[in-house]
Every structure is written in C-alpha cells, then in structure tokens.
mmCIF file of C-alpha atoms and ligand atoms in Angstrom:
data_model
loop_
_atom_site.group_PDB
_atom_site.id
_atom_site.type_symbol
_atom_site.label_atom_id
_atom_site.label_comp_id
_atom_site.label_asym_id
_atom_site.label_seq_id
_atom_site.Cartn_x
_atom_site.Cartn_y
_atom_site.Cartn_z
ATOM 1 C CA MET A 12 81.191 77.727 105.648
ATOM 2 C CA SER A 13 79.029 77.459 102.591
ATOM 3 C CA THR A 14 80.608 76.578 99.286
ATOM 4 C CA ARG A 15 77.590 77.742 97.309
ATOM 5 C CA PRO A 16 78.237 80.276 94.562
ATOM 6 C CA ILE A 17 78.146 84.003 95.318
ATOM 7 C CA TYR A 18 74.566 85.238 95.037
ATOM 8 C CA LEU A 19 74.308 88.009 92.453
ATOM 9 C CA ASP A 20 70.727 87.619 91.288
ATOM 10 C CA CYS A 21 69.001 90.274 93.393
ATOM 11 C CA HIS A 22 66.566 91.232 90.611
ATOM 12 C CA ALA A 23 65.098 87.736 90.796
ATOM 13 C CA THR A 24 64.712 87.765 94.566
ATOM 14 C CA THR A 25 66.574 88.673 97.742
ATOM 15 C CA PRO A 26 67.072 86.900 101.069
ATOM 16 C CA VAL A 27 64.851 87.981 103.942
ATOM 17 C CA ASP A 28 66.789 90.382 106.175
ATOM 18 C CA GLU A 29 67.198 89.009 109.720
ATOM 19 C CA ARG A 30 65.556 92.145 111.115
ATOM 20 C CA VAL A 31 62.529 91.507 108.894
ATOM 21 C CA MET A 32 62.395 87.875 109.971
ATOM 22 C CA ALA A 33 62.471 88.875 113.648
ATOM 23 C CA ALA A 34 59.575 91.284 113.155
ATOM 24 C CA MET A 35 57.483 88.623 111.400
ATOM 25 C CA MET A 36 57.959 85.729 113.826
ATOM 26 C CA PRO A 37 55.453 86.663 116.572
ATOM 27 C CA TYR A 38 52.719 87.038 113.957
ATOM 28 C CA PHE A 39 52.797 83.332 113.063
ATOM 29 C CA THR A 40 52.198 82.017 116.560
ATOM 30 C CA GLU A 41 51.319 84.654 119.140
ATOM 31 C CA TYR A 42 49.532 87.404 117.207
ATOM 32 C CA PHE A 43 47.888 85.016 114.780
ATOM 33 C CA GLY A 44 44.448 86.650 114.684
ATOM 34 C CA ASN A 45 42.495 87.446 111.554
ATOM 35 C CA PRO A 46 42.743 91.199 110.955
ATOM 36 C CA SER A 47 39.083 91.127 109.905
ATOM 37 C CA SER A 48 37.937 89.787 113.310
ATOM 38 C CA ILE A 49 36.485 92.929 114.823
ATOM 39 C CA ASN A 50 35.081 91.435 118.043
ATOM 40 C CA HIS A 51 38.216 90.508 120.003
ATOM 41 C CA ILE A 52 41.778 91.442 120.749
ATOM 42 C CA TYR A 53 43.320 88.771 118.495
ATOM 43 C CA GLY A 54 41.782 90.504 115.510
ATOM 44 C CA TRP A 55 42.661 93.982 116.785
ATOM 45 C CA GLU A 56 46.340 93.072 117.227
ATOM 46 C CA ALA A 57 46.589 91.752 113.697
ATOM 47 C CA GLU A 58 44.655 94.717 112.320
ATOM 48 C CA ALA A 59 47.005 97.132 114.109
ATOM 49 C CA ALA A 60 50.009 95.438 112.484
ATOM 50 C CA VAL A 61 48.404 95.573 109.034
ATOM 51 C CA LYS A 62 47.560 99.235 109.558
ATOM 52 C CA GLN A 63 51.157 99.994 110.425
ATOM 53 C CA THR A 64 52.428 98.501 107.156
ATOM 54 C CA ARG A 65 49.763 100.406 105.226
ATOM 55 C CA GLU A 66 51.113 103.589 106.803
ATOM 56 C CA ILE A 67 54.737 102.729 106.054
ATOM 57 C CA LEU A 68 53.970 101.925 102.399
ATOM 58 C CA ALA A 69 51.794 105.002 101.979
ATOM 59 C CA ALA A 70 54.524 107.238 103.413
ATOM 60 C CA ALA A 71 57.122 105.576 101.173
ATOM 61 C CA ILE A 72 55.302 106.658 98.006
ATOM 62 C CA ASN A 73 53.494 109.768 99.293
ATOM 63 C CA ALA A 74 50.040 108.176 99.260
ATOM 64 C CA THR A 75 47.435 107.648 101.995
ATOM 65 C CA PRO A 76 46.988 104.325 103.854
ATOM 66 C CA GLU A 77 43.484 103.832 102.353
ATOM 67 C CA GLU A 78 45.053 103.748 98.899
ATOM 68 C CA ILE A 79 47.101 100.588 99.604
ATOM 69 C CA VAL A 80 45.559 97.267 98.482
ATOM 70 C CA PHE A 81 47.497 94.174 99.574
ATOM 71 C CA THR A 82 48.076 91.454 96.984
ATOM 72 C CA SER A 83 50.208 88.317 96.715
ATOM 73 C CA GLY A 84 52.936 90.230 94.891
ATOM 74 C CA ALA A 85 53.624 92.429 91.896
ATOM 75 C CA THR A 86 52.281 89.896 89.390
ATOM 76 C CA GLU A 87 48.867 90.020 91.004
ATOM 77 C CA ALA A 88 49.058 93.799 91.459
ATOM 78 C CA ASN A 89 49.834 94.231 87.735
ATOM 79 C CA ASN A 90 46.970 91.930 86.763
ATOM 80 C CA LEU A 91 44.562 93.759 89.049
ATOM 81 C CA ALA A 92 45.660 97.154 87.746
ATOM 82 C CA ILE A 93 45.585 96.342 84.026
ATOM 83 C CA LYS A 94 42.586 94.017 83.837
ATOM 84 C CA GLY A 95 40.783 95.957 86.562
ATOM 85 C CA VAL A 96 41.057 99.234 84.605
ATOM 86 C CA ALA A 97 40.195 97.558 81.293
ATOM 87 C CA GLU A 98 37.020 96.109 82.775
ATOM 88 C CA ALA A 99 36.012 99.316 84.562
ATOM 89 C CA TYR A 100 36.666 101.717 81.661
ATOM 90 C CA PHE A 101 36.008 99.691 78.487
ATOM 91 C CA GLN A 102 33.019 101.873 77.653
ATOM 92 C CA LYS A 103 35.283 104.931 77.640
ATOM 93 C CA GLY A 104 37.828 103.335 75.297
ATOM 94 C CA GLN A 105 39.639 100.118 74.506
ATOM 95 C CA HIS A 106 43.212 101.167 73.825
ATOM 96 C CA ILE A 107 46.127 100.519 76.208
ATOM 97 C CA MET A 108 49.772 101.519 75.877
ATOM 98 C CA THR A 109 52.767 99.815 77.409
ATOM 99 C CA VAL A 110 56.416 99.183 76.508
ATOM 100 C CA ALA A 111 58.184 96.318 74.730
ATOM 101 C CA THR A 112 60.613 95.857 77.651
ATOM 102 C CA GLU A 113 58.031 95.399 80.419
ATOM 103 C CA HIS A 114 57.987 92.382 82.731
ATOM 104 C CA SER A 115 55.847 89.471 81.510
ATOM 105 C CA ALA A 116 53.437 90.246 84.370
ATOM 106 C CA VAL A 117 52.508 93.393 82.398
ATOM 107 C CA ILE A 118 52.970 92.093 78.838
ATOM 108 C CA ASP A 119 50.867 88.975 79.336
ATOM 109 C CA PRO A 120 47.778 90.629 80.909
ATOM 110 C CA CYS A 121 47.920 93.094 77.978
ATOM 111 C CA LYS A 122 48.116 90.247 75.468
ATOM 112 C CA TYR A 123 45.208 88.582 77.224
ATOM 113 C CA LEU A 124 43.179 91.779 76.832
ATOM 114 C CA GLN A 125 43.996 91.746 73.115
ATOM 115 C CA THR A 126 42.165 88.430 72.868
ATOM 116 C CA LEU A 127 39.109 90.163 74.357
ATOM 117 C CA GLY A 128 39.220 92.878 71.721
ATOM 118 C CA PHE A 129 41.351 95.567 73.369
ATOM 119 C CA GLU A 130 44.027 97.229 71.296
ATOM 120 C CA VAL A 131 47.491 97.383 72.831
ATOM 121 C CA THR A 132 50.450 99.472 71.669
ATOM 122 C CA PHE A 133 53.830 98.093 72.758
ATOM 123 C CA LEU A 134 56.083 101.135 72.523
ATOM 124 C CA PRO A 135 59.695 100.588 71.416
ATOM 125 C CA VAL A 136 62.698 101.776 73.428
ATOM 126 C CA ASN A 137 65.868 103.580 72.391
ATOM 127 C CA GLN A 138 69.224 101.781 72.344
ATOM 128 C CA ASP A 139 69.734 102.792 75.973
ATOM 129 C CA GLY A 140 66.490 101.098 77.031
ATOM 130 C CA LEU A 141 64.576 104.302 77.745
ATOM 131 C CA ILE A 142 61.280 105.084 76.084
ATOM 132 C CA ASP A 143 61.129 107.870 73.540
ATOM 133 C CA LEU A 144 58.735 110.483 74.947
ATOM 134 C CA ALA A 145 58.099 111.940 71.494
ATOM 135 C CA LYS A 146 56.944 108.534 70.276
ATOM 136 C CA LEU A 147 54.716 108.179 73.320
ATOM 137 C CA ALA A 148 53.182 111.593 72.634
ATOM 138 C CA THR A 149 52.153 110.613 69.111
ATOM 139 C CA ALA A 150 50.797 107.203 70.140
ATOM 140 C CA PHE A 151 47.953 108.510 72.337
ATOM 141 C CA ARG A 152 44.481 108.006 70.891
ATOM 142 C CA PRO A 153 41.103 109.388 71.929
ATOM 143 C CA GLU A 154 40.188 105.874 73.138
ATOM 144 C CA THR A 155 43.371 105.336 75.224
ATOM 145 C CA ILE A 156 42.362 104.465 78.799
ATOM 146 C CA LEU A 157 45.629 103.260 80.357
ATOM 147 C CA VAL A 158 49.386 103.700 80.058
ATOM 148 C CA SER A 159 51.605 101.187 81.893
ATOM 149 C CA VAL A 160 55.341 101.900 82.114
ATOM 150 C CA MET A 161 57.638 100.247 84.637
ATOM 151 C CA ALA A 162 59.712 102.313 87.073
ATOM 152 C CA ALA A 163 62.902 100.222 86.917
ATOM 153 C CA ASN A 164 63.633 97.414 84.501
ATOM 154 C CA ASN A 165 64.317 93.991 86.031
ATOM 155 C CA GLU A 166 66.880 92.993 83.382
ATOM 156 C CA ILE A 167 68.848 96.094 82.469
ATOM 157 C CA GLY A 168 67.977 98.302 85.449
ATOM 158 C CA VAL A 169 67.027 101.424 83.488
ATOM 159 C CA LEU A 170 64.785 103.978 85.191
ATOM 160 C CA GLN A 171 61.991 105.267 82.963
ATOM 161 C CA PRO A 172 61.108 108.994 83.138
ATOM 162 C CA LEU A 173 57.992 108.591 85.312
ATOM 163 C CA THR A 174 57.418 112.290 86.024
ATOM 164 C CA GLU A 175 57.297 113.183 82.328
ATOM 165 C CA ILE A 176 55.065 110.221 81.454
ATOM 166 C CA GLY A 177 52.770 110.966 84.395
ATOM 167 C CA GLN A 178 52.325 114.553 83.287
ATOM 168 C CA MET A 179 51.557 113.498 79.709
ATOM 169 C CA CYS A 180 48.897 111.083 80.938
ATOM 170 C CA ARG A 181 47.390 113.573 83.374
ATOM 171 C CA ASP A 182 47.157 116.243 80.644
ATOM 172 C CA ARG A 183 45.092 113.785 78.593
ATOM 173 C CA ASN A 184 43.014 112.382 81.438
ATOM 174 C CA ILE A 185 44.489 108.882 81.029
ATOM 175 C CA ILE A 186 45.252 106.514 83.899
ATOM 176 C CA PHE A 187 48.977 105.925 84.513
ATOM 177 C CA HIS A 188 50.128 102.629 86.028
ATOM 178 C CA THR A 189 53.718 101.802 86.947
ATOM 179 C CA ASP A 190 55.231 98.457 87.928
ATOM 180 C CA ALA A 191 57.619 99.538 90.700
ATOM 181 C CA ALA A 192 58.628 96.039 91.846
ATOM 182 C CA GLN A 193 62.327 96.827 91.335
ATOM 183 C CA ALA A 194 62.102 100.446 92.430
ATOM 184 C CA LEU A 195 60.614 100.525 95.926
ATOM 185 C CA GLY A 196 63.334 101.210 98.474
ATOM 186 C CA LYS A 197 65.907 101.778 95.724
ATOM 187 C CA ILE A 198 64.881 105.108 94.199
ATOM 188 C CA PRO A 199 62.581 107.902 95.436
ATOM 189 C CA LEU A 200 58.933 107.332 94.477
ATOM 190 C CA ASP A 201 56.216 109.963 94.822
ATOM 191 C CA VAL A 202 52.772 109.321 93.361
ATOM 192 C CA GLN A 203 51.837 113.008 93.655
ATOM 193 C CA ALA A 204 54.910 114.518 92.026
ATOM 194 C CA MET A 205 55.016 111.751 89.390
ATOM 195 C CA LYS A 206 51.236 111.823 88.833
ATOM 196 C CA ILE A 207 50.960 108.051 89.194
ATOM 197 C CA ASP A 208 47.462 106.552 89.538
ATOM 198 C CA LEU A 209 48.333 102.894 90.102
ATOM 199 C CA MET A 210 51.607 101.416 91.370
ATOM 200 C CA SER A 211 52.564 97.751 91.800
ATOM 201 C CA LEU A 212 54.873 96.802 94.670
ATOM 202 C CA THR A 213 56.388 93.592 96.035
ATOM 203 C CA ALA A 214 58.335 92.716 99.189
ATOM 204 C CA HIS A 215 60.716 90.005 98.024
ATOM 205 C CA LYS A 216 62.864 92.293 95.879
ATOM 206 C CA LEU A 217 63.752 94.365 98.937
ATOM 207 C CA TYR A 218 64.742 91.751 101.511
ATOM 208 C CA GLY A 219 61.154 91.026 102.546
ATOM 209 C CA PRO A 220 59.214 87.761 102.228
ATOM 210 C CA LYS A 221 57.852 86.282 99.001
ATOM 211 C CA GLY A 222 54.115 86.124 98.435
ATOM 212 C CA ILE A 223 53.201 89.644 99.502
ATOM 213 C CA GLY A 224 52.829 92.824 97.508
ATOM 214 C CA ALA A 225 50.505 95.756 97.088
ATOM 215 C CA LEU A 226 48.758 97.921 94.554
ATOM 216 C CA TYR A 227 48.500 101.638 95.178
ATOM 217 C CA VAL A 228 45.110 102.811 93.876
ATOM 218 C CA ARG A 229 44.580 106.581 93.670
ATOM 219 C CA ARG A 230 41.448 107.737 95.508
ATOM 220 C CA ARG A 231 41.462 111.467 94.702
ATOM 221 C CA ASN A 232 42.187 113.657 91.682
ATOM 222 C CA PRO A 233 41.213 111.425 89.973
ATOM 223 C CA ARG A 234 39.531 108.567 91.820
ATOM 224 C CA VAL A 235 40.524 105.405 89.936
ATOM 225 C CA GLN A 236 37.826 102.759 89.401
ATOM 226 C CA LEU A 237 38.980 99.165 89.455
ATOM 227 C CA ALA A 238 36.991 95.999 88.730
ATOM 228 C CA PRO A 239 38.070 93.362 91.277
ATOM 229 C CA GLN A 240 39.687 90.269 89.802
ATOM 230 C CA GLN A 241 39.078 88.132 92.877
ATOM 231 C CA HIS A 242 35.696 88.115 94.626
ATOM 232 C CA GLY A 243 34.855 87.018 98.125
ATOM 233 C CA GLY A 244 34.642 88.551 101.586
ATOM 234 C CA GLY A 245 35.088 92.097 100.312
ATOM 235 C CA HIS A 246 38.506 92.706 101.865
ATOM 236 C CA GLU A 247 40.606 95.671 100.762
ATOM 237 C CA ARG A 248 37.497 97.754 100.048
ATOM 238 C CA GLY A 249 36.177 95.085 97.730
ATOM 239 C CA MET A 250 39.159 95.288 95.409
ATOM 240 C CA ARG A 251 40.884 92.131 96.573
ATOM 241 C CA SER A 252 39.097 89.568 98.724
ATOM 242 C CA GLY A 253 40.965 87.061 100.855
ATOM 243 C CA THR A 254 42.179 86.942 104.471
ATOM 244 C CA LEU A 255 45.181 89.213 104.864
ATOM 245 C CA TYR A 256 48.485 87.431 105.366
ATOM 246 C CA THR A 257 49.533 89.244 108.533
ATOM 247 C CA PRO A 258 53.104 87.881 109.029
ATOM 248 C CA GLN A 259 54.010 88.661 105.405
ATOM 249 C CA ILE A 260 52.437 92.099 105.664
ATOM 250 C CA VAL A 261 54.449 92.836 108.819
ATOM 251 C CA GLY A 262 57.595 91.719 106.977
ATOM 252 C CA PHE A 263 56.744 93.919 103.992
ATOM 253 C CA GLY A 264 56.452 96.943 106.298
ATOM 254 C CA LYS A 265 59.684 96.240 108.134
ATOM 255 C CA ALA A 266 61.572 95.597 104.880
ATOM 256 C CA THR A 267 60.330 98.878 103.424
ATOM 257 C CA GLU A 268 61.210 100.793 106.573
ATOM 258 C CA ILE A 269 64.783 99.450 106.535
ATOM 259 C CA ALA A 270 65.249 99.997 102.790
ATOM 260 C CA LEU A 271 64.132 103.613 103.064
ATOM 261 C CA ALA A 272 66.311 104.334 106.076
ATOM 262 C CA GLU A 273 69.340 102.905 104.275
ATOM 263 C CA GLN A 274 68.465 104.000 100.731
ATOM 264 C CA ALA A 275 70.981 106.830 100.398
ATOM 265 C CA THR A 276 73.998 105.012 101.841
ATOM 266 C CA GLU A 277 73.132 101.745 100.134
ATOM 267 C CA THR A 278 72.736 103.417 96.747
ATOM 268 C CA GLN A 279 76.207 104.898 97.168
ATOM 269 C CA ARG A 280 77.733 101.573 98.208
ATOM 270 C CA LEU A 281 76.082 99.570 95.418
ATOM 271 C CA THR A 282 77.068 102.174 92.836
ATOM 272 C CA GLU A 283 80.695 101.765 93.892
ATOM 273 C CA LEU A 284 80.506 97.961 93.722
ATOM 274 C CA ARG A 285 78.898 98.050 90.273
ATOM 275 C CA HIS A 286 81.427 100.587 89.078
ATOM 276 C CA SER A 287 84.284 98.437 90.293
ATOM 277 C CA LEU A 288 82.849 95.351 88.530
ATOM 278 C CA TRP A 289 82.344 97.264 85.290
ATOM 279 C CA GLN A 290 85.857 98.794 85.457
ATOM 280 C CA LYS A 291 87.359 95.318 85.614
ATOM 281 C CA LEU A 292 85.134 93.609 83.034
ATOM 282 C CA SER A 293 85.297 96.417 80.493
ATOM 283 C CA GLN A 294 89.066 96.037 80.237
ATOM 284 C CA LEU A 295 88.311 93.070 77.988
ATOM 285 C CA PRO A 296 87.514 93.917 74.355
ATOM 286 C CA GLY A 297 83.988 93.336 73.023
ATOM 287 C CA ILE A 298 82.036 93.864 76.257
ATOM 288 C CA HIS A 299 78.864 95.974 75.960
ATOM 289 C CA LEU A 300 76.960 97.644 78.769
ATOM 290 C CA ASN A 301 73.215 97.104 78.344
ATOM 291 C CA GLY A 302 70.979 99.984 79.385
ATOM 292 C CA HIS A 303 71.562 103.653 80.054
ATOM 293 C CA PRO A 304 74.966 104.240 81.735
ATOM 294 C CA THR A 305 73.672 106.411 84.589
ATOM 295 C CA GLN A 306 69.865 106.376 84.600
ATOM 296 C CA ARG A 307 69.728 102.919 86.171
ATOM 297 C CA LEU A 308 69.452 100.988 89.434
ATOM 298 C CA ALA A 309 72.629 101.151 91.514
ATOM 299 C CA GLY A 310 72.922 97.365 91.877
ATOM 300 C CA ASN A 311 72.340 96.428 88.237
ATOM 301 C CA LEU A 312 75.039 95.594 85.718
ATOM 302 C CA ASN A 313 73.962 93.890 82.508
ATOM 303 C CA ILE A 314 76.540 93.088 79.849
ATOM 304 C CA SER A 315 76.623 91.462 76.442
ATOM 305 C CA VAL A 316 79.764 89.641 75.413
ATOM 306 C CA GLU A 317 80.996 89.395 71.842
ATOM 307 C CA ALA A 318 82.424 86.197 70.411
ATOM 308 C CA VAL A 319 81.233 83.731 73.034
ATOM 309 C CA ASP A 320 78.343 81.315 73.184
ATOM 310 C CA GLY A 321 75.720 82.464 75.696
ATOM 311 C CA ALA A 322 74.951 79.060 77.145
ATOM 312 C CA ALA A 323 78.634 78.177 77.508
ATOM 313 C CA LEU A 324 79.263 81.499 79.241
ATOM 314 C CA LEU A 325 76.541 80.950 81.852
ATOM 315 C CA LEU A 326 77.749 77.402 82.410
ATOM 316 C CA GLY A 327 81.293 78.629 82.953
ATOM 317 C CA LEU A 328 80.213 81.250 85.487
ATOM 318 C CA GLN A 329 77.872 78.949 87.434
ATOM 319 C CA PRO A 330 80.320 77.334 89.876
ATOM 320 C CA VAL A 331 81.401 80.716 91.230
ATOM 321 C CA MET A 332 78.386 83.006 90.916
ATOM 322 C CA ALA A 333 74.587 82.811 90.804
ATOM 323 C CA VAL A 334 73.693 85.168 87.945
ATOM 324 C CA SER A 335 71.073 85.152 85.228
ATOM 325 C CA SER A 336 71.380 85.583 81.543
ATOM 326 C CA GLY A 337 69.215 88.366 80.218
ATOM 327 C CA SER A 338 67.328 85.530 78.652
ATOM 328 C CA ALA A 339 63.637 85.440 79.481
ATOM 329 C CA CYS A 340 63.623 81.688 79.831
ATOM 330 C CA SER A 341 66.082 79.062 80.947
ATOM 331 C CA SER A 342 69.547 78.705 79.508
ATOM 332 C CA THR A 343 68.375 75.669 77.519
ATOM 333 C CA THR A 344 66.197 77.757 75.243
ATOM 334 C CA THR A 345 67.674 79.623 72.320
ATOM 335 C CA ALA A 346 65.155 82.461 72.553
ATOM 336 C CA PRO A 347 67.007 85.654 73.482
ATOM 337 C CA SER A 348 65.575 88.111 76.012
ATOM 338 C CA HIS A 349 62.775 90.313 74.690
ATOM 339 C CA VAL A 350 64.376 93.228 76.571
ATOM 340 C CA LEU A 351 67.788 92.888 74.913
ATOM 341 C CA THR A 352 66.187 92.301 71.523
ATOM 342 C CA ALA A 353 64.235 95.544 72.020
ATOM 343 C CA LEU A 354 67.564 97.379 72.432
ATOM 344 C CA GLY A 355 68.324 96.430 68.825
ATOM 345 C CA HIS A 356 71.009 93.845 69.622
ATOM 346 C CA THR A 357 72.008 91.084 67.261
ATOM 347 C CA GLU A 358 70.889 87.614 68.293
ATOM 348 C CA GLN A 359 74.416 86.725 69.474
ATOM 349 C CA LEU A 360 74.719 89.786 71.726
ATOM 350 C CA ALA A 361 71.192 89.386 73.051
ATOM 351 C CA TYR A 362 71.902 85.771 73.854
ATOM 352 C CA ALA A 363 75.429 86.110 75.310
ATOM 353 C CA SER A 364 74.438 88.376 78.157
ATOM 354 C CA VAL A 365 74.890 88.344 81.912
ATOM 355 C CA ARG A 366 72.820 90.173 84.501
ATOM 356 C CA PHE A 367 74.667 90.936 87.728
ATOM 357 C CA GLY A 368 72.189 91.893 90.453
ATOM 358 C CA ILE A 369 74.272 93.237 93.333
ATOM 359 C CA GLY A 370 72.552 93.599 96.699
ATOM 360 C CA ARG A 371 72.702 94.411 100.398
ATOM 361 C CA PHE A 372 74.819 91.428 101.423
ATOM 362 C CA ASN A 373 77.437 91.519 98.668
ATOM 363 C CA THR A 374 80.948 92.687 99.488
ATOM 364 C CA GLN A 375 83.860 94.155 97.534
ATOM 365 C CA ALA A 376 85.781 90.902 98.050
ATOM 366 C CA GLU A 377 82.949 88.998 96.347
ATOM 367 C CA ILE A 378 82.909 91.448 93.459
ATOM 368 C CA ASP A 379 86.664 90.968 93.032
ATOM 369 C CA THR A 380 86.255 87.176 92.910
ATOM 370 C CA VAL A 381 83.365 87.457 90.457
ATOM 371 C CA ALA A 382 85.251 89.821 88.152
ATOM 372 C CA GLN A 383 88.330 87.627 88.126
ATOM 373 C CA HIS A 384 86.382 84.467 87.329
ATOM 374 C CA ALA A 385 84.210 86.145 84.695
ATOM 375 C CA ILE A 386 87.268 87.512 82.884
ATOM 376 C CA ALA A 387 89.007 84.128 82.978
ATOM 377 C CA THR A 388 85.870 82.387 81.684
ATOM 378 C CA ILE A 389 85.370 84.793 78.777
ATOM 379 C CA GLN A 390 89.054 84.612 77.802
ATOM 380 C CA SER A 391 89.062 80.844 77.899
ATOM 381 C CA LEU A 392 85.877 80.532 75.807
ATOM 382 C CA ARG A 393 87.226 82.920 73.206
ATOM 383 C CA LYS A 394 90.478 81.022 73.025
ATOM 384 C CA GLN A 395 88.652 77.715 72.500
ATOM 385 C CA ALA A 396 86.532 79.337 69.793
ATOM 386 C CA THR A 397 89.592 80.425 67.824
ATOM 387 C CA LEU A 398 91.057 76.912 68.021
ATOM 388 C CA VAL A 399 88.167 75.194 66.252
HETATM 389 C C1 LIG B 428 59.759 90.477 90.224
HETATM 390 C C2 LIG B 428 58.965 91.357 89.352
HETATM 391 C C3 LIG B 428 57.587 91.155 89.166
HETATM 392 C C4 LIG B 428 56.857 89.995 89.792
HETATM 393 O O1 LIG B 428 56.704 90.192 91.161
HETATM 394 P P1 LIG B 428 56.156 89.017 92.092
HETATM 395 O O2 LIG B 428 55.976 89.694 93.404
HETATM 396 O O3 LIG B 428 57.219 87.983 92.110
HETATM 397 O O4 LIG B 428 54.876 88.542 91.517
HETATM 398 C C5 LIG B 428 56.915 92.042 88.367
HETATM 399 N N1 LIG B 428 57.537 93.062 87.775
HETATM 400 C C6 LIG B 428 58.849 93.295 87.923
HETATM 401 C C7 LIG B 428 59.484 94.460 87.255
HETATM 402 C C8 LIG B 428 59.598 92.440 88.712
HETATM 403 O O5 LIG B 428 60.908 92.655 88.838
#
C-alpha cells in the first residue's frame, strides 16, 4: 500500500491507463520500424499504427486524417500554430488576438512575436473567466490574421464559447486556433461545427503518454498555410520534420479511443465527485468558486480561500493530497496566478487558491478524505491567524 498523497492534479498530467500501456508495449521492441521506411514490412507495420491514430484523432474532432500533424505535445503544437501562421501571413497583416487567461504556451509565443513587430491583443475575461464576445467583436482589425482562444482552461476549467468565436472569425476571414489540451476526450469537439482552423492536442492530459501531441491543420475551406518551425526530412507534409515516435503515437490513439468511449459516463461521475467536494468545502464561510459554475470541465474545482495565507494552505494540504495552487509558478514565489488575477481577484484571493483536478482513478472515498482534511486545515489556519 502506498502512503503517497491522493493525486488530484489531473490538469497537470495524468497516469498512463494500463490499457494504453498494453497497446504501446509491442511498438518499443517488436514493431519498432520507422514509419517512413517504405521498402519493408517493419516500416509498413509502424506506418499502419500511425495511420490508425491519425484516423482516431481525426474522427474525434471531425477532421480528416491528412489534417493531423504529430508534435511533441501541446506546447509545440501551439508554437507551430501561432508562429507558423505569423510567418506565413505577415504580409496580410500583423495583428493577433488571444486571451489574458491562456496557457503560457500560447502567451509566450505571442509575446515573442511582439518582439518581432507583431501586435498582440490580450483580451480580458469576465469575472466568471469567460471571454466577452462583444469585446472580441470590437477588437478585430483589418490586419488581424489570427485569433487564439483555448477550449478549456487548465486552472479554472472554464469552457470558452468556441462555436461563437469560430463563426466570428470565419465571417471575417481570420484564422481561428484553439488550444484543446484540456478538452480532448472531456467535451465534444467538432472543427466543422465550431469553425476551427487549427487545434492543439496532447496525450498526457487524457491518460496517454507524455511527449506526444498533435496539431490539427485545416486543409479545405479555407486551406491554412503554416510555416514549419522545425526543418528536416519533410515529415508530416513538411510541417514538422522528425522521425515519428510510434509507441507514443499508438498510446495517444488508444487513450483517445478510451476517453471518447467513456466520455459521457465519466463526465457524469466526475461532475458528481466535484459537486460533492464543493458541497462540503462551501459549508465553510469565505470560500469562493473560481470560474463559471456550470460552463466548466467536470473534473475541475478551483477555489479561493479568504483569511488564510496561500503558501501555508498548500503546505497544510500537502501530506494528504497532491494539488496545485492556481499560482503560475511554485509555492515559493509570491506572484499570484495570471488567470486568477484576470478574474479581478484581490492579491490575497488570487494567491490563496487551490486547484482540485479530479480524474479517472479518483474515488468518492478519496474525495471525502480530501474534503475533511481541507476543511480542518483551513479552520486551523484561520484560528492561528486570529491568535496572533
Ligand atoms: C498541459 C497544457 C499545455 C502543454 O501541453 P504539453 O503537451 O505538456 O506541452 C498547453 N496548454 C494547455 C491548456 C495545457 O493544459
């Protein structure tokens, strides 16, 4: 029996599902061929496995297999999408729009482009973490070439209105990218209905292996041009060179297949677990729910706690549960999360926050233990604070 704390940090990463692991294993040793080797069966076997994952991913988002470009994860997919569009379309315009609450893998490529002369608008969010569509509508410029808005937020779990944003971009002939790292396998995604042109995906947030992801690149209506950010053997139709990592790709496919098959029942189960955790915690005074109450990922609960010190809170929770503070950096820094700050929180509330990321292997008994310990910790810290 392990005495390690209960894992509740599923927005950071998830364990590889045993079924995914089993599917990957033969591709390390037996079917080890290079999928680009076209002259023998070793290559064909690997290529067949890669093709299967392409088909699974394409079906998952209503795309075609040719539109899937494998990358090392969502960070690389975001970089390829944002810098690749900027480089391919800079003659058309040099303005990009994104949101203040995006992952750093979107924010930082945008900031990098600013140093090259691109203009970037970081749109604000409402108190519930959702973007204001009216504000987006007025921020478009004639020289806007790209809008990047994440599907599901990794800190507060809110789901942005992709269909509405996609339509607004399509009406104006502007490319729409979404970082769907937290969304694949959790909520329905449809690049046709949502009018998405580029979508970043990753396997390790859905019980697949780390180090593998993909970028969906629209090929028709419109055909999106992308300048490659890594040159070499011309893999992935020239958009991303490098020998394909077959075992990881097989795992990505299997993980997606399982997540989709179980999406409906798992969403229900996680919603109940989150609800139960929130019911218990919110009996304490001064507990705030961060993010929209219903338009959010089933497994995400993010709270801010009044009248406690953020670092002390995390330290008190640590022995029992593995959770993150909303804080962008480690608990030793005093910088509060850019996401919680964007919600308009005071520094104290932004800092004293806890992100519970509930996942496939968590149970009701674990949630009960976590709730009990969290309540005891908060009460004890508040009591100490009133004594000094
Ligand atoms: C985890 C995450 C990323 C980074 O993905 P990697 O595959 O680890 O590079 C990007 N965006 C969001 C929203 C994420 O949650």
